[in-house]
Coordinates of C-alpha atoms and ligand atoms in Angstrom, one line a residue:
M66 CA 63.6 -18.4 -161.8
L67 CA 61.0 -18.8 -159.0
T68 CA 57.3 -18.8 -159.9
Q69 CA 54.1 -18.4 -157.9
K70 CA 54.1 -22.2 -157.5
D71 CA 57.2 -22.1 -155.4
T72 CA 57.4 -21.7 -151.6
P73 CA 61.1 -20.7 -151.1
Y74 CA 60.8 -19.9 -147.4
F75 CA 58.9 -23.1 -146.5
D76 CA 61.3 -25.2 -148.6
A77 CA 64.3 -23.7 -146.7
M78 CA 62.7 -24.8 -143.4
I79 CA 62.0 -28.3 -144.7
K80 CA 65.6 -28.6 -145.8
Y81 CA 66.9 -27.5 -142.4
V82 CA 64.8 -30.2 -140.7
K83 CA 65.8 -32.9 -143.3
D84 CA 69.5 -32.0 -142.8
K85 CA 69.0 -33.1 -139.2
V86 CA 71.0 -30.1 -138.0
V87 CA 71.9 -30.5 -134.3
P88 CA 70.3 -27.6 -132.6
F89 CA 72.3 -25.5 -130.1
H90 CA 70.1 -22.5 -130.6
T91 CA 66.6 -21.3 -129.6
P92 CA 63.9 -22.3 -129.0
G93 CA 64.8 -24.1 -125.9
H94 CA 62.3 -26.9 -126.5
K95 CA 64.9 -28.1 -129.1
Q96 CA 62.5 -29.1 -131.8
G97 CA 59.9 -30.6 -129.4
G98 CA 62.2 -32.7 -127.2
G99 CA 61.7 -30.4 -124.2
T100 CA 58.0 -29.8 -124.4
V101 CA 55.4 -31.2 -122.0
K102 CA 54.3 -34.5 -123.3
K103 CA 50.6 -33.8 -123.5
F104 CA 51.4 -30.6 -125.4
R105 CA 53.7 -32.5 -127.8
D106 CA 51.1 -35.3 -128.3
L107 CA 48.5 -32.9 -129.4
I108 CA 50.6 -30.4 -131.4
G109 CA 52.6 -33.2 -133.1
E110 CA 56.3 -33.7 -133.4
K111 CA 56.5 -32.5 -137.0
A112 CA 55.1 -29.1 -136.1
L113 CA 57.4 -28.7 -133.2
K114 CA 60.4 -29.5 -135.4
L115 CA 59.4 -26.6 -137.6
D116 CA 59.0 -24.2 -134.7
L117 CA 62.3 -22.4 -135.4
D118 CA 63.8 -19.0 -135.2
I119 CA 66.8 -19.2 -137.4
D120 CA 66.6 -16.3 -139.7
D121 CA 70.2 -15.2 -139.2
I122 CA 71.7 -18.5 -140.4
E123 CA 71.9 -20.6 -143.5
N124 CA 70.2 -19.0 -146.5
Y125 CA 67.0 -17.9 -144.7
D126 CA 67.6 -14.3 -145.4
N127 CA 67.6 -15.0 -149.2
A128 CA 64.6 -17.4 -148.8
L129 CA 62.7 -14.7 -147.0
K130 CA 63.5 -12.1 -149.6
S131 CA 62.4 -14.4 -152.4
A132 CA 59.2 -15.2 -150.6
Q133 CA 58.4 -11.5 -150.0
R134 CA 59.2 -10.7 -153.7
L135 CA 56.8 -13.4 -154.9
T136 CA 54.2 -11.9 -152.5
A137 CA 54.7 -8.4 -153.8
K138 CA 54.1 -9.7 -157.3
A139 CA 51.0 -11.6 -156.3
Y140 CA 49.5 -8.6 -154.6
G141 CA 50.6 -6.0 -157.2
A142 CA 52.9 -4.2 -154.7
D143 CA 56.4 -2.9 -155.2
N144 CA 57.5 -4.5 -151.9
S145 CA 55.8 -6.8 -149.4
F146 CA 56.9 -7.7 -145.8
F147 CA 55.9 -10.7 -143.7
L148 CA 54.7 -9.8 -140.3
V149 CA 54.3 -11.9 -137.2
N150 CA 52.3 -9.5 -135.0
G151 CA 49.1 -9.3 -137.0
S152 CA 47.8 -6.2 -138.9
T153 CA 48.3 -4.4 -135.6
G154 CA 52.0 -4.6 -136.2
G155 CA 51.5 -3.5 -139.8
I156 CA 49.3 -0.5 -138.8
H157 CA 51.8 0.6 -136.2
T158 CA 54.6 0.3 -138.8
M159 CA 52.6 2.3 -141.4
L160 CA 51.9 5.1 -138.8
L161 CA 55.4 5.2 -137.4
A162 CA 56.9 5.3 -140.9
T163 CA 54.8 8.2 -142.1
C164 CA 54.0 10.4 -139.1
N165 CA 56.3 12.6 -137.1
Y166 CA 55.6 13.7 -133.5
G167 CA 52.9 16.4 -133.6
D168 CA 51.8 15.7 -137.2
E169 CA 48.1 15.8 -137.9
I170 CA 46.7 12.5 -139.3
I171 CA 43.3 12.1 -140.9
V172 CA 41.4 9.1 -139.6
P173 CA 37.9 7.8 -139.3
R174 CA 36.6 7.9 -135.8
N175 CA 35.6 4.3 -136.0
A176 CA 39.1 3.1 -136.8
H177 CA 40.3 -0.1 -135.1
K178 CA 42.0 0.4 -131.8
S179 CA 45.3 -0.7 -133.4
V180 CA 45.1 2.5 -135.5
M181 CA 44.5 4.6 -132.3
S182 CA 47.3 2.9 -130.4
G183 CA 49.6 3.6 -133.4
I184 CA 48.6 7.2 -133.4
I185 CA 49.3 7.4 -129.7
M186 CA 52.7 5.8 -130.1
A187 CA 53.7 8.0 -133.0
G188 CA 52.7 11.2 -131.0
A189 CA 50.4 12.2 -134.0
V190 CA 47.3 14.4 -133.7
P191 CA 44.2 12.7 -135.0
V192 CA 41.7 14.7 -137.0
F193 CA 38.5 12.7 -137.6
I194 CA 36.5 11.9 -140.7
P195 CA 32.9 11.2 -139.7
Y196 CA 31.8 7.7 -140.6
Q197 CA 28.3 6.6 -141.6
I198 CA 26.1 4.9 -139.0
D199 CA 23.2 2.7 -140.3
K200 CA 20.4 3.3 -137.9
E201 CA 18.4 0.3 -139.2
L202 CA 21.2 -2.2 -138.5
H203 CA 22.7 -0.2 -135.7
V204 CA 26.0 -0.8 -137.3
P205 CA 28.9 1.5 -138.0
F206 CA 29.4 1.8 -141.8
N207 CA 32.4 3.1 -143.7
V208 CA 33.4 6.7 -144.7
E209 CA 32.2 8.6 -147.8
P210 CA 34.7 10.1 -150.2
E211 CA 33.0 13.6 -149.8
D212 CA 33.6 13.5 -146.1
V213 CA 37.2 12.5 -146.6
E214 CA 37.7 15.4 -149.0
R215 CA 36.0 17.9 -146.7
T216 CA 38.3 16.8 -143.8
I217 CA 41.3 17.1 -146.0
K218 CA 40.3 20.7 -146.9
E219 CA 39.7 21.6 -143.3
H220 CA 43.1 20.2 -142.3
P221 CA 45.5 21.1 -145.1
K222 CA 48.6 20.5 -142.9
A223 CA 47.9 16.8 -142.4
K224 CA 50.3 14.8 -144.6
V225 CA 48.8 11.3 -144.1
L226 CA 45.4 9.8 -144.3
I227 CA 44.4 6.3 -143.0
I228 CA 41.2 4.5 -143.7
A229 CA 39.9 0.9 -143.1
S230 CA 38.4 -0.9 -146.0
P231 CA 36.7 -3.2 -145.5
T232 CA 35.4 -2.7 -141.9
Y233 CA 35.1 -5.6 -139.5
Y234 CA 31.6 -6.0 -141.0
G235 CA 33.0 -6.5 -144.5
L236 CA 31.9 -3.1 -145.8
S237 CA 34.2 -1.3 -148.2
T238 CA 34.3 2.3 -149.2
D239 CA 35.1 3.6 -152.6
T240 CA 38.9 3.2 -152.2
P241 CA 40.0 4.1 -155.7
E242 CA 38.1 7.4 -155.4
I243 CA 39.5 8.1 -151.9
V244 CA 43.0 7.3 -153.1
R245 CA 42.4 9.7 -156.0
I246 CA 41.3 12.5 -153.7
A247 CA 44.1 11.9 -151.2
H248 CA 46.8 12.0 -154.0
S249 CA 45.2 15.0 -155.6
Y250 CA 45.9 16.9 -152.4
G251 CA 49.4 15.5 -152.1
K252 CA 48.6 13.2 -149.1
I253 CA 49.9 9.8 -148.4
I254 CA 47.1 7.2 -148.1
L255 CA 47.4 4.1 -145.9
I256 CA 44.7 1.4 -145.9
D257 CA 44.0 -0.9 -143.0
E258 CA 43.0 -3.9 -145.1
A259 CA 43.1 -6.3 -142.3
W260 CA 39.9 -7.9 -143.5
G261 CA 40.7 -7.8 -147.2
A262 CA 43.7 -10.1 -147.7
H263 CA 41.6 -12.1 -150.2
F264 CA 40.3 -9.2 -152.3
K265 CA 43.1 -9.3 -154.9
F266 CA 42.2 -12.9 -155.9
H267 CA 38.6 -12.8 -156.9
P268 CA 36.7 -10.4 -159.3
D269 CA 33.5 -10.6 -157.2
L270 CA 35.2 -9.1 -154.1
P271 CA 35.8 -5.4 -153.5
V272 CA 38.8 -3.9 -155.2
S273 CA 42.1 -4.4 -153.2
A274 CA 44.0 -1.6 -151.6
M275 CA 47.0 -2.0 -153.9
D276 CA 44.8 -2.1 -157.0
A277 CA 43.1 1.0 -155.8
G278 CA 46.5 2.7 -155.7
A279 CA 47.1 3.1 -152.0
D280 CA 50.6 3.9 -150.9
M281 CA 50.7 1.2 -148.2
C282 CA 48.3 -1.3 -146.8
T283 CA 48.3 -4.1 -144.3
N284 CA 46.5 -7.5 -144.5
S285 CA 45.7 -10.0 -141.7
T286 CA 46.5 -13.1 -143.7
H287 CA 45.4 -15.0 -140.7
K288 CA 41.9 -13.6 -140.6
L289 CA 40.2 -14.8 -143.8
L290 CA 43.0 -16.8 -145.5
S291 CA 45.0 -19.7 -144.4
G292 CA 47.8 -17.9 -142.6
L293 CA 48.4 -19.0 -139.0
T294 CA 47.1 -16.7 -136.3
Q295 CA 49.1 -13.5 -136.1
S296 CA 50.6 -13.9 -139.6
S297 CA 50.1 -10.8 -141.7
M298 CA 51.5 -8.8 -144.6
L299 CA 52.5 -5.2 -145.3
H300 CA 52.5 -4.0 -148.9
I301 CA 54.0 -0.7 -150.4
Q302 CA 53.9 0.8 -153.8
G303 CA 55.0 4.1 -155.4
N304 CA 57.5 6.5 -154.0
R305 CA 55.6 8.5 -151.5
V306 CA 56.6 6.2 -148.7
K307 CA 60.3 5.5 -148.0
K308 CA 60.9 1.7 -148.1
D309 CA 64.0 1.9 -145.9
R310 CA 62.1 3.8 -143.2
V311 CA 59.3 1.1 -143.3
K312 CA 61.9 -1.6 -142.9
S313 CA 63.5 0.1 -140.0
M314 CA 60.1 0.6 -138.3
I315 CA 59.3 -3.1 -138.7
T316 CA 62.4 -3.9 -136.8
L317 CA 61.6 -1.3 -134.2
I318 CA 58.3 -2.8 -133.2
Q319 CA 58.5 -6.5 -134.1
T320 CA 60.1 -9.3 -132.1
T321 CA 63.7 -10.1 -132.8
S322 CA 62.6 -13.8 -133.0
P323 CA 60.0 -14.0 -135.7
S324 CA 58.4 -17.4 -135.8
C325 CA 59.4 -19.4 -138.9
L326 CA 56.2 -21.3 -138.8
L327 CA 54.2 -18.0 -139.1
R328 CA 56.4 -16.9 -141.9
A329 CA 56.2 -20.2 -143.7
S330 CA 52.4 -20.1 -143.5
L331 CA 52.5 -16.7 -145.2
D332 CA 54.7 -18.1 -148.0
C333 CA 52.3 -21.1 -148.5
T334 CA 49.2 -18.9 -148.3
R335 CA 50.6 -16.6 -151.0
M336 CA 51.3 -19.6 -153.2
Q337 CA 47.8 -21.0 -152.6
M338 CA 46.1 -17.7 -153.5
A339 CA 48.3 -17.0 -156.5
T340 CA 47.7 -20.5 -158.0
E341 CA 44.2 -21.5 -156.9
G342 CA 42.8 -18.5 -155.1
K343 CA 40.0 -17.8 -157.6
S344 CA 38.5 -21.3 -157.4
L345 CA 38.8 -21.5 -153.6
L346 CA 37.2 -18.1 -153.2
T347 CA 34.4 -19.0 -155.7
K348 CA 33.5 -21.9 -153.5
A349 CA 33.6 -19.8 -150.3
I350 CA 31.4 -17.1 -151.9
R351 CA 28.9 -19.8 -153.0
L352 CA 28.8 -21.3 -149.5
A353 CA 28.3 -17.9 -148.0
E354 CA 25.4 -17.1 -150.4
K355 CA 23.9 -20.5 -149.6
A356 CA 24.0 -19.7 -145.9
R357 CA 22.6 -16.2 -146.5
N358 CA 19.7 -17.4 -148.6
G359 CA 19.0 -20.2 -146.1
I360 CA 19.0 -17.9 -143.1
N361 CA 16.7 -15.5 -144.8
K362 CA 14.2 -18.3 -145.1
I363 CA 14.1 -18.8 -141.4
Q364 CA 11.3 -16.9 -139.7
G365 CA 12.6 -14.3 -137.3
L366 CA 16.1 -14.2 -138.6
R367 CA 17.6 -11.8 -141.2
C368 CA 21.0 -12.0 -142.9
H369 CA 22.2 -8.9 -144.6
G370 CA 23.8 -8.9 -148.0
K371 CA 23.9 -7.1 -151.3
E372 CA 20.9 -4.8 -150.4
L373 CA 23.4 -2.8 -148.2
V374 CA 25.5 -1.8 -151.2
G375 CA 24.7 1.7 -152.3
K376 CA 23.6 2.8 -148.8
K377 CA 25.7 5.6 -147.4
G378 CA 29.1 4.2 -146.2
C379 CA 28.7 0.9 -148.1
Y380 CA 30.2 1.1 -151.6
A381 CA 30.9 -2.6 -151.8
M382 CA 30.5 -5.6 -149.5
D383 CA 32.5 -8.8 -148.9
P384 CA 29.9 -11.5 -149.7
T385 CA 31.7 -14.0 -147.4
R386 CA 30.6 -12.0 -144.3
L387 CA 27.2 -12.9 -142.7
I388 CA 25.6 -10.2 -140.6
I389 CA 22.7 -11.9 -138.9
T390 CA 20.1 -10.3 -136.6
A391 CA 17.5 -12.0 -134.3
K392 CA 15.9 -8.8 -133.2
E393 CA 12.5 -10.0 -134.2
L394 CA 12.9 -13.0 -132.0
G395 CA 13.8 -10.8 -129.0
Y396 CA 17.5 -11.4 -128.8
T397 CA 20.6 -9.2 -128.7
G398 CA 23.6 -10.3 -130.7
Y399 CA 25.3 -11.1 -127.4
D400 CA 22.4 -13.4 -126.4
M401 CA 22.4 -15.2 -129.7
E402 CA 26.2 -15.6 -129.6
K403 CA 25.9 -17.2 -126.2
I404 CA 23.1 -19.6 -127.1
L405 CA 24.8 -20.7 -130.3
R406 CA 28.0 -21.4 -128.3
E407 CA 26.4 -23.2 -125.4
K408 CA 23.6 -25.1 -127.1
Y409 CA 25.0 -25.7 -130.6
K410 CA 28.8 -25.5 -130.0
I411 CA 29.0 -22.8 -132.7
K412 CA 31.3 -19.9 -132.2
V413 CA 30.8 -16.9 -134.4
E414 CA 33.4 -14.2 -135.2
M415 CA 31.7 -11.5 -133.1
A416 CA 28.5 -10.1 -131.7
D417 CA 27.2 -6.6 -131.2
L418 CA 24.0 -5.3 -129.6
F419 CA 21.8 -6.4 -132.4
N420 CA 23.8 -8.7 -134.7
I421 CA 26.2 -11.6 -134.8
V422 CA 28.8 -11.7 -137.5
A423 CA 29.9 -15.0 -139.0
I424 CA 32.7 -15.5 -141.5
V425 CA 32.7 -18.1 -144.3
S426 CA 36.1 -18.8 -145.8
I427 CA 38.1 -21.1 -148.1
G428 CA 38.3 -23.5 -145.2
D429 CA 34.5 -24.2 -145.0
T430 CA 32.5 -27.1 -146.2
E431 CA 29.0 -27.7 -147.4
K432 CA 28.4 -29.9 -144.3
R433 CA 29.4 -27.1 -141.9
I434 CA 27.1 -24.6 -143.6
D435 CA 24.3 -27.2 -143.4
Y436 CA 24.9 -27.6 -139.7
F437 CA 24.9 -23.8 -139.2
L438 CA 21.6 -23.5 -141.0
S439 CA 19.9 -26.4 -139.2
S440 CA 21.1 -25.0 -135.8
L441 CA 19.8 -21.5 -136.6
A442 CA 16.5 -23.0 -137.7
D443 CA 16.3 -24.9 -134.4
F444 CA 17.2 -21.8 -132.4
A445 CA 14.6 -19.7 -134.2
S446 CA 11.8 -22.3 -133.6
K447 CA 12.6 -23.2 -130.0
E448 CA 14.1 -20.2 -128.2
K449 CA 11.8 -17.5 -126.8
G450 CA 13.4 -14.1 -126.5
N451 CA 12.2 -10.9 -125.0
V452 CA 11.0 -8.7 -127.9
Q453 CA 10.0 -5.9 -125.5
K454 CA 13.5 -5.7 -124.0
I455 CA 15.0 -5.6 -127.5
Q456 CA 12.6 -2.8 -128.5
Q457 CA 13.6 -0.8 -125.4
I458 CA 17.3 -1.3 -126.0
S459 CA 16.8 -0.5 -129.6
K460 CA 15.0 2.8 -128.8
K461 CA 17.7 4.0 -126.4
Y462 CA 20.5 2.9 -128.6
H463 CA 18.9 4.6 -131.6
N464 CA 18.8 7.9 -129.7
I465 CA 22.5 7.8 -128.8
I466 CA 24.3 5.9 -131.6
G467 CA 24.6 9.2 -133.6
S468 CA 26.6 10.6 -130.7
L469 CA 29.5 8.2 -131.5
N470 CA 30.4 10.6 -134.3
N471 CA 30.4 13.7 -132.0
V472 CA 34.1 13.8 -131.5
P473 CA 34.8 15.0 -128.0
Q474 CA 36.9 18.1 -127.7
Q475 CA 40.6 17.2 -127.8
L476 CA 42.5 19.1 -125.1
L477 CA 45.8 17.3 -125.2
I478 CA 47.5 15.2 -127.9
P479 CA 46.9 11.5 -127.1
H480 CA 50.6 10.7 -126.4
Q481 CA 50.8 13.6 -123.9
A482 CA 47.7 12.7 -122.1
L483 CA 48.6 9.0 -121.8
F484 CA 51.9 10.0 -120.1
S485 CA 50.5 12.8 -117.9
P486 CA 49.9 12.5 -114.1
Q487 CA 46.5 10.9 -113.7
K488 CA 44.0 9.5 -111.3
A489 CA 41.1 7.1 -111.4
V490 CA 37.6 8.5 -110.8
T491 CA 34.1 7.1 -111.1
L492 CA 32.1 7.4 -114.3
A493 CA 29.9 10.1 -112.8
R494 CA 32.9 12.1 -111.6
S495 CA 34.8 11.8 -114.8
V496 CA 32.4 14.0 -116.8
G497 CA 34.1 17.2 -117.8
G498 CA 37.6 15.7 -117.1
I499 CA 40.3 14.9 -119.7
S500 CA 40.6 11.2 -120.4
A501 CA 44.0 9.7 -119.7
E502 CA 43.3 6.5 -121.5
L503 CA 41.9 4.8 -124.6
I504 CA 38.5 3.3 -124.1
V505 CA 37.2 1.0 -126.8
S506 CA 33.8 -0.7 -126.9
Y507 CA 34.2 -4.2 -128.1
P508 CA 33.0 -5.5 -130.5
P509 CA 33.2 -3.8 -133.0
G510 CA 36.3 -2.2 -131.5
I511 CA 35.3 1.5 -131.9
P512 CA 37.1 4.0 -129.6
L513 CA 34.7 5.9 -127.4
L514 CA 37.4 8.0 -125.8
L515 CA 41.0 8.8 -126.7
P516 CA 43.6 10.0 -124.2
G517 CA 43.4 13.8 -124.3
E518 CA 39.7 14.1 -125.0
K519 CA 37.2 15.8 -122.8
I520 CA 34.7 13.3 -121.3
S521 CA 31.1 14.2 -122.1
G522 CA 27.9 13.1 -120.5
E523 CA 26.9 11.6 -123.9
V524 CA 29.9 9.2 -123.9
I525 CA 29.1 8.1 -120.3
D526 CA 25.5 7.4 -121.3
Y527 CA 26.6 5.3 -124.2
I528 CA 28.9 3.3 -121.9
K529 CA 26.1 2.7 -119.4
I530 CA 23.7 1.5 -122.1
G531 CA 26.4 -0.7 -123.7
M532 CA 27.2 -2.2 -120.3
N533 CA 23.6 -3.1 -119.6
A534 CA 23.4 -4.9 -123.0
G535 CA 26.6 -6.9 -122.4
M536 CA 29.1 -4.8 -124.4
K537 CA 32.7 -5.2 -123.4
F538 CA 35.3 -2.5 -122.9
T539 CA 39.0 -2.8 -123.6
S540 CA 42.2 -0.9 -123.4
A541 CA 41.4 0.9 -120.1
E542 CA 43.1 0.0 -116.9
D543 CA 39.8 -0.9 -115.3
N544 CA 37.8 -2.5 -118.1
S545 CA 34.7 -2.9 -115.8
L546 CA 34.7 0.9 -116.1
K547 CA 33.8 1.4 -112.5
T548 CA 36.5 4.0 -112.8
I549 CA 38.1 6.0 -115.6
K550 CA 41.6 7.5 -115.5
V551 CA 41.6 11.3 -116.0
V552 CA 44.5 13.7 -116.3
I553 CA 45.2 15.6 -113.1
D554 CA 44.9 19.4 -113.8
Ligands
PLP734 C1 39.6 -3.3 -138.9 C2 40.7 -4.0 -138.2 N1 42.0 -3.5 -138.3 C3 43.0 -4.1 -137.7 C4 42.8 -5.2 -136.9 C5 44.1 -5.8 -136.2 O1 44.4 -7.0 -136.9 P1 45.3 -8.2 -136.2 O2 44.3 -8.9 -135.3 O3 45.8 -9.0 -137.4 O4 46.4 -7.5 -135.4 C6 41.6 -5.7 -136.7 C7 41.3 -6.9 -135.9 O5 40.3 -7.3 -135.6 C8 40.5 -5.1 -137.4 O6 39.2 -5.5 -137.2

């Protein structure tokens, strides 16, 4: 009988390599022999030997099933699936498995672009829950249960509801209450828990989606745990979602050659979390608090934390997330990100107009936190920003940030608009037209326009201010946004 200490999938891979099987199968590099030397020298022969795609032979199928069963147990799910295309793949699977073409789906406007692209692919019709915007931090917060309930009442035909908890900034909503509301109206509730793969394993972290009773959720195991990049998980519980439909949707969207290395890293991460997750996370939380306290002692810098909890849209916060602002020193988040990268060789997770966001994880050390703190202290004492410029941006942004929640009129369903005849026009000419593409401001990855929406002057103003401050735009054909594609009438 397997226990959480076992790693059946990884062990099957090791056995395959130890058996010295002669490979007449993919990948063509044949366990490293065909790779470029400098690549092989850096990556290492052992890793290349394990770069396999051999699910259909030997007893891999059983090993995978065993590893996924152990994962379901560790996460409190009925079934778990290993994914190799990030939470993006998990979110697409959840949406394709639960929505039919033309179905309404309830979703926060600030959902990640993977949610919006999944809705487009499924041909679903989004109806939006307003999310909270903190005008002090200029940061999108989460949704409030009362707004979820009101949206459900206004759209009784919607069968499915999807929320993200936590957000990219680590801010959770009251998921047990939202699950209760959704189920009381007979809705399926899906949770984008890309940033919460660790929640299940420490009592000081927000409640996990499975513990909150969600029907399905997806975790980016690669984001805050030790999974290799792209490795993620999908969990299901209860009988509202059909497991076989989920399985078939995974095969519909996922590669037919899933990387064994990615899957093995999921197997090992689950073992690590189930057996020593609490102590590893205790250390990560302590290091993050040390960083937060240290930053708050540096003049001109501010690192947000527990004081956010209880504000509208922040029911709980992941303490391992550091939201740092240098507004008082006269820097945008983008400026600060650039200086840290160029001068101190520090790369943070993301920057927005007024903040940088850094993550602290089970992989961090005391020494690294000390270096971060001494670099920030040096930055704050030596760099001279432009306070006036920040105040001007702040004022303009303050006036328009609320407009992000003003959902443009939806004239076509997103799927229809994306595949309609279309043409590129300048920003100025686009006002009044129907967007033929998804436009997302990045970070934090909030959609400004969905295909099918009427383009308003407000959105165009937001884009212009964001551009001046260094915001990036993704998902459009012309991401410089000199032009936007609109549907031809
Ligand atoms: C809230 C949220 N959901 C989903 C995703 C997609 O996750 P992945 O990169 O694992 O595909 C992200 C990625 O940043 C995210 O921030």
